[in-house]
Amino acid sequence: MVWEKEKIVGSCLIGGATFAVGASFLHLFLKGELPLGLGLGLGLISPWKCFRKRKPVRVYMDGCFDMMHYGHCNALRQARALGDELVVGVVSDEEIIANKGPPVTPLHERMTMVKAVKWVDEVIPDAPYAITEEFMKKLFDEYQIDYIIHGDDPCVLPDGTDAYALAKKAGRYKQIKRTEGVSSTDIVGRMLLCVRERSNSQSHSSLQRQFSHGHNSPRFEDGASSAGTRVSHFLPTSRRIVQFSNGKGPGPDARIVYIDGAFDLFHAGHVEILRRARELGDFLLVGIHNDLTVSGKRGAQHPIMNLHERSLSVLACRYVDEVIIGAPWEVSKDTITTFNISWVVHGTVAESDDFQKEEDNPYAVPKSMGIFKVLDSPLDISTSTIIKRIVANHEAYQKRNLKKEASEKKYYEQKSFVTGD
């Protein structure tokens, strides 16, 4: 009996000593004072192996991101899902001109757009159009990239070679699914449909009035083209909206800021005013007017992008927390109460001056409540700015679209199902 008691006491002492030593080792390790090789002779596992974190998987995707749209954003979302950190290369203006034709939006605007996408962690400016040996080594060594990502649509250089051949050969290439129904070529094509048969006597202002009806334009069969583009067949799904949504509502004491608009041809001007609006509160709610409202206020040729296309572009912006799809033109007391809105804001750069009118002002209610603010727009860019750029240089863009026609047609003829997205 005595022997058994001594055995129990001895076991407790040894167990207590072991715990104390283990706790001391842990304390020294956390302080950074534990010698690297200590314990190896005792057969203990190195503490570095126990506490070492897994290296994050870094993926790289590049692109022109000209007239950035929800298709670009969905590609970046898919790329981000293949790793822990997404690095995006934005191709320089010079490289785009050499390989595709003139870009509609210059590099600094395209950089603003890409940085604002909520799935992007880091951006590299002036990226090359093709992945060269030198640039690929820089990606692997300097940026610690594990995989290079691209869509299932072909990216062919002027000499006919694959722009991602080297990445594929290195075994560091991964493919994602192309987003159906939209491309920069398609968006330009929607507008060019209305000017392809223009006469030389027409002025720029006349061309602007003729611009595309977007989704209301006459349809062509799959594979057919006009001005070198395939007309969009965008099919919105509830799953896509969920994928783009943050899925979180405002906190109980959140200051909710509301801003509304068409947000057609989502551009850097939109991004910057949304950033300014978000800085005023804790939660940014964006109202997006429906197609009928936009057409009624701005003319039958608008909007160029339909309601669901515009909604996805806005949802992808990191400064936006929630959107109202098909928001009313007038901001009512009921809307303010329903969403517990603290501030209603509007930018100084806009397509109309309705927010400044004495009568029939859509912001009359928030103005009377003292919760309406006009924010200085950081960039003097509007949807009309983008349209004017294309009108002024429409022949070059028409030529660019014709050049793209063959590869677009070939893609759709050879298209097969790709899992994921």
GROMACS .gro file of C-alpha atoms in nm:
model
  421
    1MET     CA    1   0.000   0.000   0.000
    2VAL     CA    2   0.281   0.237   0.091
    3TRP     CA    3   0.464   0.145  -0.224
    4GLU     CA    4   0.155   0.224  -0.436
    5LYS     CA    5   0.118   0.566  -0.267
    6GLU     CA    6   0.484   0.644  -0.336
    7LYS     CA    7   0.434   0.540  -0.699
    8ILE     CA    8   0.134   0.773  -0.736
    9VAL     CA    9   0.317   1.064  -0.573
   10GLY     CA   10   0.622   1.003  -0.792
   11SER     CA   11   0.412   0.998  -1.108
   12CYS     CA   12   0.248   1.324  -1.009
   13LEU     CA   13   0.586   1.487  -0.945
   14ILE     CA   14   0.724   1.369  -1.279
   15GLY     CA   15   0.408   1.481  -1.460
   16GLY     CA   16   0.420   1.819  -1.290
   17ALA     CA   17   0.786   1.865  -1.377
   18THR     CA   18   0.720   1.770  -1.739
   19PHE     CA   19   0.438   2.023  -1.761
   20ALA     CA   20   0.657   2.293  -1.606
   21VAL     CA   21   0.941   2.225  -1.850
   22GLY     CA   22   0.697   2.225  -2.144
   23ALA     CA   23   0.544   2.553  -2.031
   24SER     CA   24   0.891   2.705  -1.987
   25PHE     CA   25   0.989   2.594  -2.339
   26LEU     CA   26   0.673   2.749  -2.479
   27HIS     CA   27   0.730   3.072  -2.287
   28LEU     CA   28   1.089   3.099  -2.412
   29PHE     CA   29   0.983   3.018  -2.767
   30LEU     CA   30   0.717   3.289  -2.773
   31LYS     CA   31   0.974   3.538  -2.641
   32GLY     CA   32   1.216   3.431  -2.914
   33GLU     CA   33   1.481   3.319  -2.661
   34LEU     CA   34   1.475   2.944  -2.726
   35PRO     CA   35   1.792   2.823  -2.904
   36LEU     CA   36   1.714   2.685  -3.247
   37GLY     CA   37   1.872   2.343  -3.197
   38LEU     CA   38   1.775   2.289  -2.832
   39GLY     CA   39   1.605   1.960  -2.770
   40LEU     CA   40   1.720   1.792  -3.087
   41GLY     CA   41   1.954   1.566  -2.890
   42LEU     CA   42   1.663   1.468  -2.665
   43GLY     CA   43   1.461   1.357  -2.962
   44LEU     CA   44   1.221   1.650  -2.931
   45ILE     CA   45   1.058   1.809  -3.238
   46SER     CA   46   1.189   2.154  -3.323
   47PRO     CA   47   0.943   2.416  -3.194
   48TRP     CA   48   0.979   2.602  -3.525
   49LYS     CA   49   0.812   2.307  -3.701
   50CYS     CA   50   0.527   2.312  -3.450
   51PHE     CA   51   0.447   2.681  -3.485
   52ARG     CA   52   0.551   2.753  -3.845
   53LYS     CA   53   0.264   2.896  -4.053
   54ARG     CA   54   0.177   2.768  -4.397
   55LYS     CA   55   0.308   2.991  -4.674
   56PRO     CA   56   0.019   3.170  -4.844
   57VAL     CA   57  -0.048   3.063  -5.202
   58ARG     CA   58   0.003   3.367  -5.426
   59VAL     CA   59  -0.158   3.369  -5.769
   60TYR     CA   60  -0.106   3.609  -6.057
   61MET     CA   61  -0.344   3.723  -6.326
   62ASP     CA   62  -0.287   3.991  -6.586
   63GLY     CA   63  -0.497   4.174  -6.839
   64CYS     CA   64  -0.568   4.498  -7.018
   65PHE     CA   65  -0.884   4.563  -6.810
   66ASP     CA   66  -0.994   4.822  -7.063
   67MET     CA   67  -1.349   4.949  -6.997
   68MET     CA   68  -1.352   4.718  -6.696
   69HIS     CA   69  -1.675   4.523  -6.651
   70TYR     CA   70  -1.828   4.246  -6.442
   71GLY     CA   71  -1.664   3.980  -6.662
   72HIS     CA   72  -1.319   4.107  -6.557
   73CYS     CA   73  -1.434   4.115  -6.196
   74ASN     CA   74  -1.564   3.759  -6.209
   75ALA     CA   75  -1.233   3.641  -6.355
   76LEU     CA   76  -1.049   3.805  -6.065
   77ARG     CA   77  -1.291   3.648  -5.818
   78GLN     CA   78  -1.224   3.303  -5.963
   79ALA     CA   79  -0.848   3.362  -5.964
   80ARG     CA   80  -0.854   3.472  -5.599
   81ALA     CA   81  -1.037   3.150  -5.508
   82LEU     CA   82  -0.738   2.949  -5.637
   83GLY     CA   83  -0.503   3.101  -5.380
   84ASP     CA   84  -0.472   3.313  -5.068
   85GLU     CA   85  -0.343   3.633  -5.228
   86LEU     CA   86  -0.414   3.771  -5.575
   87VAL     CA   87  -0.156   3.984  -5.757
   88VAL     CA   88  -0.282   4.152  -6.075
   89GLY     CA   89  -0.072   4.283  -6.361
   90VAL     CA   90  -0.219   4.569  -6.563
   91VAL     CA   91  -0.084   4.585  -6.919
   92SER     CA   92   0.068   4.916  -7.030
   93ASP     CA   93  -0.093   5.143  -7.290
   94GLU     CA   94   0.198   5.084  -7.529
   95GLU     CA   95   0.164   4.704  -7.510
   96ILE     CA   96  -0.212   4.722  -7.573
   97ILE     CA   97  -0.162   4.946  -7.878
   98ALA     CA   98   0.099   4.708  -8.018
   99ASN     CA   99  -0.111   4.395  -7.966
  100LYS     CA  100  -0.477   4.498  -7.980
  101GLY     CA  101  -0.518   4.861  -8.079
  102PRO     CA  102  -0.578   5.179  -7.879
  103PRO     CA  103  -0.728   5.140  -7.528
  104VAL     CA  104  -1.039   5.341  -7.437
  105THR     CA  105  -0.917   5.403  -7.082
  106PRO     CA  106  -0.555   5.501  -7.003
  107LEU     CA  107  -0.336   5.310  -6.757
  108HIS     CA  108  -0.400   5.531  -6.451
  109GLU     CA  109  -0.777   5.485  -6.488
  110ARG     CA  110  -0.740   5.111  -6.539
  111MET     CA  111  -0.519   5.093  -6.229
  112THR     CA  112  -0.788   5.272  -6.026
  113MET     CA  113  -1.046   5.022  -6.144
  114VAL     CA  114  -0.839   4.711  -6.069
  115LYS     CA  115  -0.732   4.833  -5.724
  116ALA     CA  116  -1.098   4.887  -5.635
  117VAL     CA  117  -1.198   4.524  -5.701
  118LYS     CA  118  -1.251   4.359  -5.364
  119TRP     CA  119  -1.074   4.033  -5.455
  120VAL     CA  120  -0.745   4.203  -5.551
  121ASP     CA  121  -0.458   4.218  -5.299
  122GLU     CA  122  -0.176   4.374  -5.502
  123VAL     CA  123  -0.139   4.543  -5.842
  124ILE     CA  124   0.161   4.558  -6.079
  125PRO     CA  125   0.152   4.845  -6.333
  126ASP     CA  126   0.293   4.826  -6.686
  127ALA     CA  127   0.280   4.448  -6.706
  128PRO     CA  128   0.384   4.293  -7.041
  129TYR     CA  129   0.114   4.161  -7.273
  130ALA     CA  130   0.296   3.826  -7.301
  131ILE     CA  131   0.463   3.632  -7.020
  132THR     CA  132   0.836   3.639  -7.107
  133GLU     CA  133   1.110   3.429  -6.943
  134GLU     CA  134   1.243   3.738  -6.768
  135PHE     CA  135   0.907   3.854  -6.637
  136MET     CA  136   0.807   3.503  -6.528
  137LYS     CA  137   1.130   3.474  -6.326
  138LYS     CA  138   1.050   3.811  -6.166
  139LEU     CA  139   0.703   3.687  -6.075
  140PHE     CA  140   0.838   3.369  -5.916
  141ASP     CA  141   1.138   3.524  -5.737
  142GLU     CA  142   1.040   3.881  -5.650
  143TYR     CA  143   0.663   3.851  -5.614
  144GLN     CA  144   0.669   3.490  -5.483
  145ILE     CA  145   0.399   3.383  -5.730
  146ASP     CA  146   0.296   3.017  -5.720
  147TYR     CA  147   0.059   3.005  -6.017
  148ILE     CA  148  -0.027   3.215  -6.322
  149ILE     CA  149  -0.399   3.227  -6.404
  150HIS     CA  150  -0.593   3.292  -6.725
  151GLY     CA  151  -0.937   3.219  -6.869
  152ASP     CA  152  -1.026   2.933  -7.100
  153ASP     CA  153  -1.049   3.173  -7.397
  154PRO     CA  154  -0.731   3.183  -7.610
  155CYS     CA  155  -0.481   3.467  -7.575
  156VAL     CA  156  -0.284   3.472  -7.897
  157LEU     CA  157   0.006   3.705  -7.981
  158PRO     CA  158   0.035   3.878  -8.321
  159ASP     CA  159   0.276   3.603  -8.434
  160GLY     CA  160   0.016   3.336  -8.356
  161THR     CA  161   0.183   3.195  -8.043
  162ASP     CA  162   0.021   3.139  -7.702
  163ALA     CA  163   0.087   3.428  -7.460
  164TYR     CA  164   0.098   3.181  -7.169
  165ALA     CA  165   0.307   2.906  -7.330
  166LEU     CA  166   0.601   2.953  -7.091
  167ALA     CA  167   0.383   2.940  -6.780
  168LYS     CA  168   0.223   2.619  -6.905
  169LYS     CA  169   0.562   2.466  -6.981
  170ALA     CA  170   0.681   2.550  -6.628
  171GLY     CA  171   0.381   2.369  -6.482
  172ARG     CA  172   0.269   2.685  -6.302
  173TYR     CA  173  -0.044   2.763  -6.505
  174LYS     CA  174  -0.407   2.732  -6.395
  175GLN     CA  175  -0.720   2.799  -6.596
  176ILE     CA  176  -1.051   2.956  -6.497
  177LYS     CA  177  -1.387   2.977  -6.673
  178ARG     CA  178  -1.458   3.274  -6.899
  179THR     CA  179  -1.761   3.483  -6.800
  180GLU     CA  180  -2.022   3.458  -7.072
  181GLY     CA  181  -2.203   3.746  -7.236
  182VAL     CA  182  -1.957   4.034  -7.205
  183SER     CA  183  -1.616   4.159  -7.311
  184SER     CA  184  -1.461   4.498  -7.370
  185THR     CA  185  -1.485   4.421  -7.742
  186ASP     CA  186  -1.856   4.351  -7.700
  187ILE     CA  187  -1.924   4.676  -7.513
  188VAL     CA  188  -1.746   4.885  -7.776
  189GLY     CA  189  -1.933   4.685  -8.039
  190ARG     CA  190  -2.270   4.768  -7.884
  191MET     CA  191  -2.196   5.133  -7.949
  192LEU     CA  192  -2.034   5.082  -8.288
  193LEU     CA  193  -2.347   4.905  -8.412
  194CYS     CA  194  -2.509   5.245  -8.443
  195VAL     CA  195  -2.225   5.417  -8.629
  196ARG     CA  196  -2.092   5.149  -8.865
  197GLU     CA  197  -2.285   5.289  -9.163
  198ARG     CA  198  -2.243   5.657  -9.083
  199SER     CA  199  -2.182   5.909  -9.360
  200ASN     CA  200  -1.877   6.134  -9.363
  201SER     CA  201  -2.101   6.439  -9.316
  202GLN     CA  202  -2.214   6.337  -8.968
  203SER     CA  203  -2.076   6.529  -8.674
  204HIS     CA  204  -1.957   6.387  -8.343
  205SER     CA  205  -2.270   6.514  -8.168
  206SER     CA  206  -2.485   6.339  -8.429
  207LEU     CA  207  -2.294   6.015  -8.374
  208GLN     CA  208  -2.342   6.042  -7.998
  209ARG     CA  209  -2.720   6.065  -8.046
  210GLN     CA  210  -2.706   5.744  -8.253
  211PHE     CA  211  -2.515   5.543  -7.994
  212SER     CA  212  -2.603   5.187  -7.910
  213HIS     CA  213  -2.924   5.079  -7.743
  214GLY     CA  214  -2.709   4.822  -7.559
  215HIS     CA  215  -2.925   4.526  -7.461
  216ASN     CA  216  -3.218   4.670  -7.663
  217SER     CA  217  -3.022   4.652  -7.990
  218PRO     CA  218  -3.135   4.416  -8.267
  219ARG     CA  219  -3.005   4.065  -8.204
  220PHE     CA  220  -2.792   3.852  -8.430
  221GLU     CA  221  -2.750   3.479  -8.431
  222ASP     CA  222  -2.459   3.329  -8.234
  223GLY     CA  223  -2.138   3.367  -8.426
  224ALA     CA  224  -2.270   3.653  -8.640
  225SER     CA  225  -2.114   3.992  -8.600
  226SER     CA  226  -2.143   4.357  -8.670
  227ALA     CA  227  -1.842   4.584  -8.644
  228GLY     CA  228  -1.651   4.271  -8.543
  229THR     CA  229  -1.836   4.188  -8.224
  230ARG     CA  230  -2.073   3.923  -8.100
  231VAL     CA  231  -2.386   4.076  -7.944
  232SER     CA  232  -2.416   4.007  -7.571
  233HIS     CA  233  -2.632   3.723  -7.443
  234PHE     CA  234  -2.582   3.790  -7.074
  235LEU     CA  235  -2.790   3.555  -6.856
  236PRO     CA  236  -2.811   3.680  -6.497
  237THR     CA  237  -2.837   3.417  -6.224
  238SER     CA  238  -2.907   3.445  -5.852
  239ARG     CA  239  -2.587   3.250  -5.780
  240ARG     CA  240  -2.374   3.511  -5.955
  241ILE     CA  241  -2.529   3.788  -5.745
  242VAL     CA  242  -2.460   3.587  -5.428
  243GLN     CA  243  -2.097   3.533  -5.537
  244PHE     CA  244  -2.049   3.909  -5.576
  245SER     CA  245  -2.239   4.008  -5.263
  246ASN     CA  246  -2.070   4.070  -4.927
  247GLY     CA  247  -2.352   3.886  -4.753
  248LYS     CA  248  -2.335   4.113  -4.447
  249GLY     CA  249  -2.571   4.383  -4.329
  250PRO     CA  250  -2.488   4.695  -4.129
  251GLY     CA  251  -2.428   4.683  -3.755
  252PRO     CA  252  -2.691   4.818  -3.513
  253ASP     CA  253  -2.518   5.156  -3.475
  254ALA     CA  254  -2.373   5.183  -3.827
  255ARG     CA  255  -2.383   5.513  -4.012
  256ILE     CA  256  -2.539   5.418  -4.345
  257VAL     CA  257  -2.452   5.633  -4.647
  258TYR     CA  258  -2.671   5.619  -4.958
  259ILE     CA  259  -2.575   5.716  -5.313
  260ASP     CA  260  -2.769   5.637  -5.630
  261GLY     CA  261  -2.728   5.656  -6.007
  262ALA     CA  262  -2.719   5.461  -6.332
  263PHE     CA  263  -2.352   5.357  -6.302
  264ASP     CA  264  -2.349   5.279  -6.673
  265LEU     CA  265  -2.012   5.178  -6.826
  266PHE     CA  266  -1.874   5.160  -6.471
  267HIS     CA  267  -1.556   5.370  -6.472
  268ALA     CA  268  -1.287   5.530  -6.253
  269GLY     CA  269  -1.506   5.834  -6.186
  270HIS     CA  270  -1.768   5.606  -6.032
  271VAL     CA  271  -1.507   5.426  -5.822
  272GLU     CA  272  -1.363   5.746  -5.677
  273ILE     CA  273  -1.699   5.899  -5.579
  274LEU     CA  274  -1.797   5.568  -5.415
  275ARG     CA  275  -1.471   5.578  -5.219
  276ARG     CA  276  -1.549   5.932  -5.101
  277ALA     CA  277  -1.902   5.833  -5.005
  278ARG     CA  278  -1.783   5.529  -4.806
  279GLU     CA  279  -1.550   5.749  -4.601
  280LEU     CA  280  -1.852   5.934  -4.456
  281GLY     CA  281  -1.988   5.632  -4.274
  282ASP     CA  282  -1.962   5.265  -4.184
  283PHE     CA  283  -2.181   5.111  -4.456
  284LEU     CA  284  -2.231   5.221  -4.818
  285LEU     CA  285  -2.566   5.144  -4.979
  286VAL     CA  286  -2.583   5.207  -5.355
  287GLY     CA  287  -2.910   5.250  -5.543
  288ILE     CA  288  -2.898   5.149  -5.910
  289HIS     CA  289  -3.175   5.282  -6.133
  290ASN     CA  290  -3.351   5.039  -6.362
  291ASP     CA  291  -3.325   5.048  -6.741
  292LEU     CA  292  -3.663   5.214  -6.793
  293THR     CA  293  -3.577   5.497  -6.553
  294VAL     CA  294  -3.239   5.558  -6.717
  295SER     CA  295  -3.390   5.555  -7.067
  296GLY     CA  296  -3.662   5.795  -6.959
  297LYS     CA  297  -3.416   6.043  -6.812
  298ARG     CA  298  -3.125   6.014  -7.055
  299GLY     CA  299  -3.275   5.898  -7.384
  300ALA     CA  300  -3.362   5.572  -7.559
  301GLN     CA  301  -2.996   5.497  -7.638
  302HIS     CA  302  -2.922   5.454  -7.269
  303PRO     CA  303  -2.822   5.258  -7.071
  304ILE     CA  304  -2.559   5.068  -7.267
  305MET     CA  305  -2.525   4.805  -6.992
  306ASN     CA  306  -2.844   4.655  -6.853
  307LEU     CA  307  -2.950   4.665  -6.487
  308HIS     CA  308  -2.799   4.331  -6.385
  309GLU     CA  309  -2.471   4.402  -6.562
  310ARG     CA  310  -2.444   4.739  -6.389
  311SER     CA  311  -2.536   4.587  -6.052
  312LEU     CA  312  -2.258   4.327  -6.068
  313SER     CA  313  -1.997   4.590  -6.158
  314VAL     CA  314  -2.096   4.801  -5.857
  315LEU     CA  315  -2.112   4.499  -5.623
  316ALA     CA  316  -1.753   4.405  -5.714
  317CYS     CA  317  -1.624   4.741  -5.584
  318ARG     CA  318  -1.454   4.712  -5.244
  319TYR     CA  319  -1.611   5.037  -5.121
  320VAL     CA  320  -1.968   4.909  -5.167
  321ASP     CA  321  -2.146   4.709  -4.897
  322GLU     CA  322  -2.488   4.661  -5.055
  323VAL     CA  323  -2.692   4.762  -5.360
  324ILE     CA  324  -3.059   4.822  -5.430
  325ILE     CA  325  -3.124   4.667  -5.771
  326GLY     CA  326  -3.377   4.894  -5.942
  327ALA     CA  327  -3.376   5.183  -5.694
  328PRO     CA  328  -3.648   5.450  -5.724
  329TRP     CA  329  -3.557   5.779  -5.893
  330GLU     CA  330  -3.675   5.984  -5.595
  331VAL     CA  331  -3.530   5.922  -5.250
  332SER     CA  332  -3.839   5.897  -5.031
  333LYS     CA  333  -3.890   5.917  -4.656
  334ASP     CA  334  -3.990   5.551  -4.663
  335THR     CA  335  -3.659   5.452  -4.829
  336ILE     CA  336  -3.462   5.651  -4.570
  337THR     CA  337  -3.654   5.490  -4.282
  338THR     CA  338  -3.646   5.137  -4.424
  339PHE     CA  339  -3.269   5.135  -4.466
  340ASN     CA  340  -3.194   5.361  -4.165
  341ILE     CA  341  -2.997   5.599  -4.389
  342SER     CA  342  -2.781   5.862  -4.216
  343TRP     CA  343  -2.658   6.049  -4.525
  344VAL     CA  344  -2.771   6.077  -4.887
  345VAL     CA  345  -2.487   6.198  -5.112
  346HIS     CA  346  -2.425   6.298  -5.473
  347GLY     CA  347  -2.111   6.386  -5.669
  348THR     CA  348  -2.047   6.716  -5.846
  349VAL     CA  349  -1.972   6.538  -6.175
  350ALA     CA  350  -2.296   6.389  -6.306
  351GLU     CA  351  -2.492   6.323  -6.626
  352SER     CA  352  -2.772   6.559  -6.516
  353ASP     CA  353  -2.814   6.854  -6.280
  354ASP     CA  354  -3.141   6.730  -6.126
  355PHE     CA  355  -2.981   6.732  -5.781
  356GLN     CA  356  -2.943   7.112  -5.811
  357LYS     CA  357  -3.299   7.190  -5.924
  358GLU     CA  358  -3.545   7.385  -5.712
  359GLU     CA  359  -3.843   7.186  -5.844
  360ASP     CA  360  -3.880   6.815  -5.917
  361ASN     CA  361  -3.560   6.745  -5.729
  362PRO     CA  362  -3.526   6.369  -5.656
  363TYR     CA  363  -3.342   6.457  -5.334
  364ALA     CA  364  -3.604   6.700  -5.196
  365VAL     CA  365  -3.685   6.478  -4.896
  366PRO     CA  366  -3.328   6.420  -4.770
  367LYS     CA  367  -3.260   6.791  -4.829
  368SER     CA  368  -3.557   6.886  -4.610
  369MET     CA  369  -3.428   6.647  -4.343
  370GLY     CA  370  -3.080   6.801  -4.352
  371ILE     CA  371  -2.909   6.474  -4.447
  372PHE     CA  372  -2.815   6.553  -4.810
  373LYS     CA  373  -2.453   6.626  -4.906
  374VAL     CA  374  -2.288   6.711  -5.237
  375LEU     CA  375  -1.937   6.565  -5.258
  376ASP     CA  376  -1.660   6.699  -5.480
  377SER     CA  377  -1.598   6.432  -5.743
  378PRO     CA  378  -1.226   6.339  -5.742
  379LEU     CA  379  -1.222   6.272  -6.119
  380ASP     CA  380  -1.390   6.464  -6.399
  381ILE     CA  381  -1.507   6.148  -6.577
  382SER     CA  382  -1.862   6.046  -6.663
  383THR     CA  383  -2.029   5.786  -6.884
  384SER     CA  384  -2.050   6.055  -7.153
  385THR     CA  385  -1.672   6.096  -7.130
  386ILE     CA  386  -1.622   5.731  -7.225
  387ILE     CA  387  -1.873   5.754  -7.510
  388LYS     CA  388  -1.705   6.068  -7.650
  389ARG     CA  389  -1.367   5.890  -7.653
  390ILE     CA  390  -1.507   5.612  -7.868
  391VAL     CA  391  -1.697   5.849  -8.098
  392ALA     CA  392  -1.386   6.062  -8.151
  393ASN     CA  393  -1.180   5.758  -8.249
  394HIS     CA  394  -1.450   5.518  -8.364
  395GLU     CA  395  -1.269   5.413  -8.683
  396ALA     CA  396  -0.973   5.284  -8.483
  397TYR     CA  397  -1.206   5.096  -8.246
  398GLN     CA  398  -1.401   4.951  -8.536
  399LYS     CA  399  -1.075   4.823  -8.684
  400ARG     CA  400  -0.977   4.676  -8.345
  401ASN     CA  401  -1.310   4.496  -8.317
  402LEU     CA  402  -1.279   4.353  -8.668
  403LYS     CA  403  -0.937   4.221  -8.573
  404LYS     CA  404  -1.087   4.050  -8.270
  405GLU     CA  405  -1.375   3.893  -8.464
  406ALA     CA  406  -1.189   3.585  -8.587
  407SER     CA  407  -1.062   3.477  -8.244
  408GLU     CA  408  -1.404   3.542  -8.084
  409LYS     CA  409  -1.581   3.333  -8.349
  410LYS     CA  410  -1.326   3.051  -8.317
  411TYR     CA  411  -1.366   3.046  -7.938
  412TYR     CA  412  -1.743   3.003  -7.955
  413GLU     CA  413  -1.719   2.738  -8.229
  414GLN     CA  414  -1.474   2.530  -8.023
  415LYS     CA  415  -1.620   2.613  -7.683
  416SER     CA  416  -1.660   2.325  -7.439
  417PHE     CA  417  -1.786   2.305  -7.081
  418VAL     CA  418  -1.538   2.416  -6.813
  419THR     CA  419  -1.605   2.327  -6.451
  420GLY     CA  420  -1.594   2.585  -6.177
  421ASP     CA  421  -1.673   2.958  -6.159
   0.00000   0.00000   0.00000
